[in-house]
Short mmCIF file of C-alpha atoms in Angstrom, two decimals:
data_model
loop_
_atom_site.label_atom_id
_atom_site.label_comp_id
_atom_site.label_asym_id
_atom_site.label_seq_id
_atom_site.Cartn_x
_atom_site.Cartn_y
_atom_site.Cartn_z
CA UNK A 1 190.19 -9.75 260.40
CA UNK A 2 186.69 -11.01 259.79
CA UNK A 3 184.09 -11.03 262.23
CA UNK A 4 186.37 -7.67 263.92
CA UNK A 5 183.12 -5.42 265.32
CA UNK A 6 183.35 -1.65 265.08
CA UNK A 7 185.43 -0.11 267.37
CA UNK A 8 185.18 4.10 268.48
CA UNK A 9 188.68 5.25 269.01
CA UNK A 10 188.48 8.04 271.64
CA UNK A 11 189.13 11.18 270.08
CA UNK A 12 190.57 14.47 271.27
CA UNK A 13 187.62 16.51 272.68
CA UNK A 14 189.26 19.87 272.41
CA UNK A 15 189.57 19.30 268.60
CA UNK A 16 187.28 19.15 265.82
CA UNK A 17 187.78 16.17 263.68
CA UNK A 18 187.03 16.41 259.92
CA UNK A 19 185.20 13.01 259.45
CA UNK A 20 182.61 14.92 262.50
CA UNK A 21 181.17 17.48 260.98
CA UNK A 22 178.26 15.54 259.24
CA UNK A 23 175.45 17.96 258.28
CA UNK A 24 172.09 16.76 259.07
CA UNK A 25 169.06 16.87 256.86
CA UNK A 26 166.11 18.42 257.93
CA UNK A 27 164.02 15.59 257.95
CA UNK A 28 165.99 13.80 260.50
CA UNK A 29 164.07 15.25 263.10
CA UNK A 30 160.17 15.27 261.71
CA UNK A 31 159.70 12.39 264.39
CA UNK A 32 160.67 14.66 267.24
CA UNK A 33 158.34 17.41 266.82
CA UNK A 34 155.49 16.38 268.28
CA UNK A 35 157.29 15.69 271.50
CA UNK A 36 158.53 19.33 271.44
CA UNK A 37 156.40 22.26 272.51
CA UNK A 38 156.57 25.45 270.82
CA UNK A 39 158.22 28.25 273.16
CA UNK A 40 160.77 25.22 274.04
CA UNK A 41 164.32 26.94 274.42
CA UNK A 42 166.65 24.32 272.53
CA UNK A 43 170.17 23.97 272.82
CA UNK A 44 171.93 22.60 269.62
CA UNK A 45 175.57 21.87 271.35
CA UNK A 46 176.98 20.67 267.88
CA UNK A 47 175.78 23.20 265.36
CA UNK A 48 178.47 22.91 262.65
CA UNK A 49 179.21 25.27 260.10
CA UNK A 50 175.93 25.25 258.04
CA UNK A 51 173.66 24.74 261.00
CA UNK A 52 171.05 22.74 259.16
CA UNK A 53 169.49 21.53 262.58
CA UNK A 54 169.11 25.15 263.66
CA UNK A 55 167.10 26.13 260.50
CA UNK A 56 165.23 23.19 260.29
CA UNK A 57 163.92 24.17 263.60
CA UNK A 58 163.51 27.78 262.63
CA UNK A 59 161.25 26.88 259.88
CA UNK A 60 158.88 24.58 261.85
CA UNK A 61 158.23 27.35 264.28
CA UNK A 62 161.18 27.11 267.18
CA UNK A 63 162.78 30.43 267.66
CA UNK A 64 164.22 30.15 270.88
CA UNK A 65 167.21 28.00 269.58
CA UNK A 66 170.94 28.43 271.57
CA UNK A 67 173.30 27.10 268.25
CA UNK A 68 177.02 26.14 269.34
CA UNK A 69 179.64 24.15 268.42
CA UNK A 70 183.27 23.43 269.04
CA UNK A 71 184.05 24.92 265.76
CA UNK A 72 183.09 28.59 266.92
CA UNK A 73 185.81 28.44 269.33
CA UNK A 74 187.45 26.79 272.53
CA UNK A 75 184.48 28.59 274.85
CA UNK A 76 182.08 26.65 273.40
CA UNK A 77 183.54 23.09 273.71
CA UNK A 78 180.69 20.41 274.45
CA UNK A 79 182.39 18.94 277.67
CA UNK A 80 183.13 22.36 279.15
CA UNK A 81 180.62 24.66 277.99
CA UNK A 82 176.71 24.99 279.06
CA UNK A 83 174.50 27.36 278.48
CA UNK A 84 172.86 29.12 281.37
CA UNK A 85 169.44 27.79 280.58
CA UNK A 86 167.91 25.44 278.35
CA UNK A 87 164.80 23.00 278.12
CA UNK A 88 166.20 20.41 275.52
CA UNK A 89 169.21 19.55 274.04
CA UNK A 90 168.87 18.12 270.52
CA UNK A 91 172.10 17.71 268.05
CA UNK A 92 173.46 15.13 265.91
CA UNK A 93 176.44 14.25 267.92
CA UNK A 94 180.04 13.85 266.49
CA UNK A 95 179.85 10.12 266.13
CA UNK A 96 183.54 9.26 267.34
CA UNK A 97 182.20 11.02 271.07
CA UNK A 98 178.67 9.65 271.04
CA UNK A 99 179.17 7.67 274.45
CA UNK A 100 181.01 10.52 275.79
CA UNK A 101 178.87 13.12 274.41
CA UNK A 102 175.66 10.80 275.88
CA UNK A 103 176.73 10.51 279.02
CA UNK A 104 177.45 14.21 279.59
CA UNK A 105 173.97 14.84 278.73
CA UNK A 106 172.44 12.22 281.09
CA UNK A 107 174.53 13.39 283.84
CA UNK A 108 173.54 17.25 283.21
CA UNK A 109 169.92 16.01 283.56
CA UNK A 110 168.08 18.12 281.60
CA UNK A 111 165.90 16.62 278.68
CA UNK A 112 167.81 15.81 275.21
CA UNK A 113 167.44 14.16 272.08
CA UNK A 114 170.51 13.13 270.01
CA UNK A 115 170.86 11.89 266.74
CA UNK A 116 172.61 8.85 266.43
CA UNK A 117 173.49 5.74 264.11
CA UNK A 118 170.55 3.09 265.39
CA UNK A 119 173.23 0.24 266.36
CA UNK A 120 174.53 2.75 269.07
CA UNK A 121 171.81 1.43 271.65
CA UNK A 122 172.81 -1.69 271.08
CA UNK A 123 176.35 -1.40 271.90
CA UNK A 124 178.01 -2.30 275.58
CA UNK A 125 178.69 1.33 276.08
CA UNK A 126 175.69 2.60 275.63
CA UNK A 127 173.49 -0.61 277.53
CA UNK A 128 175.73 0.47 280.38
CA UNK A 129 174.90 4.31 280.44
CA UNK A 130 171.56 2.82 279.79
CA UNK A 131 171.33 0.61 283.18
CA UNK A 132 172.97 3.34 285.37
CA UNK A 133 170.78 6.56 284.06
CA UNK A 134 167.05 5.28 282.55
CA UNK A 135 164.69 6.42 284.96
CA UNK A 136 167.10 8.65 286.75
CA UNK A 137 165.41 11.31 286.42
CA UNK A 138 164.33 10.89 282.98
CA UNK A 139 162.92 7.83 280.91
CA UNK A 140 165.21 6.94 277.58
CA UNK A 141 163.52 6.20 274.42
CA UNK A 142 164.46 5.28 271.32
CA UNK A 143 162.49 6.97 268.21
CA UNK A 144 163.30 5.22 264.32
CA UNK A 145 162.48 7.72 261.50
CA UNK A 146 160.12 6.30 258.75
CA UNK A 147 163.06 6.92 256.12
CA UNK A 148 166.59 6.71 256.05
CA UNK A 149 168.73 9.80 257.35
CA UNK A 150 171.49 10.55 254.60
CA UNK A 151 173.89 12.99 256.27
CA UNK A 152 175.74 15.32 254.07
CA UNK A 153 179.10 14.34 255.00
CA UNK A 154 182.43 15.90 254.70
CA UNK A 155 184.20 16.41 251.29
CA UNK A 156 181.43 14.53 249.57
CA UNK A 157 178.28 16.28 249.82
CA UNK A 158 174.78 14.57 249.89
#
């Protein structure tokens, strides 16, 4: 059907789905480094098997990095599990829980950044989470990186 918009269809949370498990280049987060001071202890809640996130932050100087993901086992589900302390959460979310995943994170209210496609703030889902939480305690941005974010994705590579 033409005109049909994009629709999320909610997705079992206690199971990792294939299409998911998109690596993320390093790259991806060069814009959020300045924001984030050294000695910051970071939670990546969606690691994924190669854990590109976690060594991109290694390598610019972030050691105190907390890497799980559902994939590691039940314990360390997203909507169940949290660690005991952390300053920041930053993770490319699975894309088919990105409201879910966001509003989790706003209601835990402690600091995050998550990577996500750019039309996502633009959707009714997230202008919604967006009325109820900005502010409350923390301010939402937005950040666009200067080039284009070309996930390694599952079964196909780069």
């Amino acid at each position: 059907m033409a005109g049909k918009p994009k629709q999320t269809t909610a997705k079992d949370k206690t199971k990792v789905s294939a299409m998911d498990v998109c690596q993320t280049p390093p790259h991806a987060l060069e814009p959020l480094y300045q924001y984030i001071p050294k000695g910051t202890v970071i939670w990546e809640s969606a690691a994924g098997p190669e854990q590109l996130i976690v060594q991109a932050l290694h390598n610019n100087g972030y050691d105190n990095v907390i890497a799980t993901d559902l994939s590691y086992g039940d314990e360390f589900n997203y909507f169940t599990y949290e660690p005991e302390y952390y300053d920041l959460q930053l993770t490319n979310v699975p894309f088919s829980l990105k409201y879910d995943w966001i509003k989790l994170a706003l209601e835990r209210g402690v600091p995050f950044a998550v990577i996500v496609p750019y039309e996502t703030t633009f959707a009714k889902d997230f202008q919604v989470l967006f009325a109820k939480y900005n502010g409350k305690p923390h301010w939402i941005e937005v950040l666009s990186p200067e080039r284009r974010i070309n996930y390694k994705m599952p079964f196909m590579n780069w």
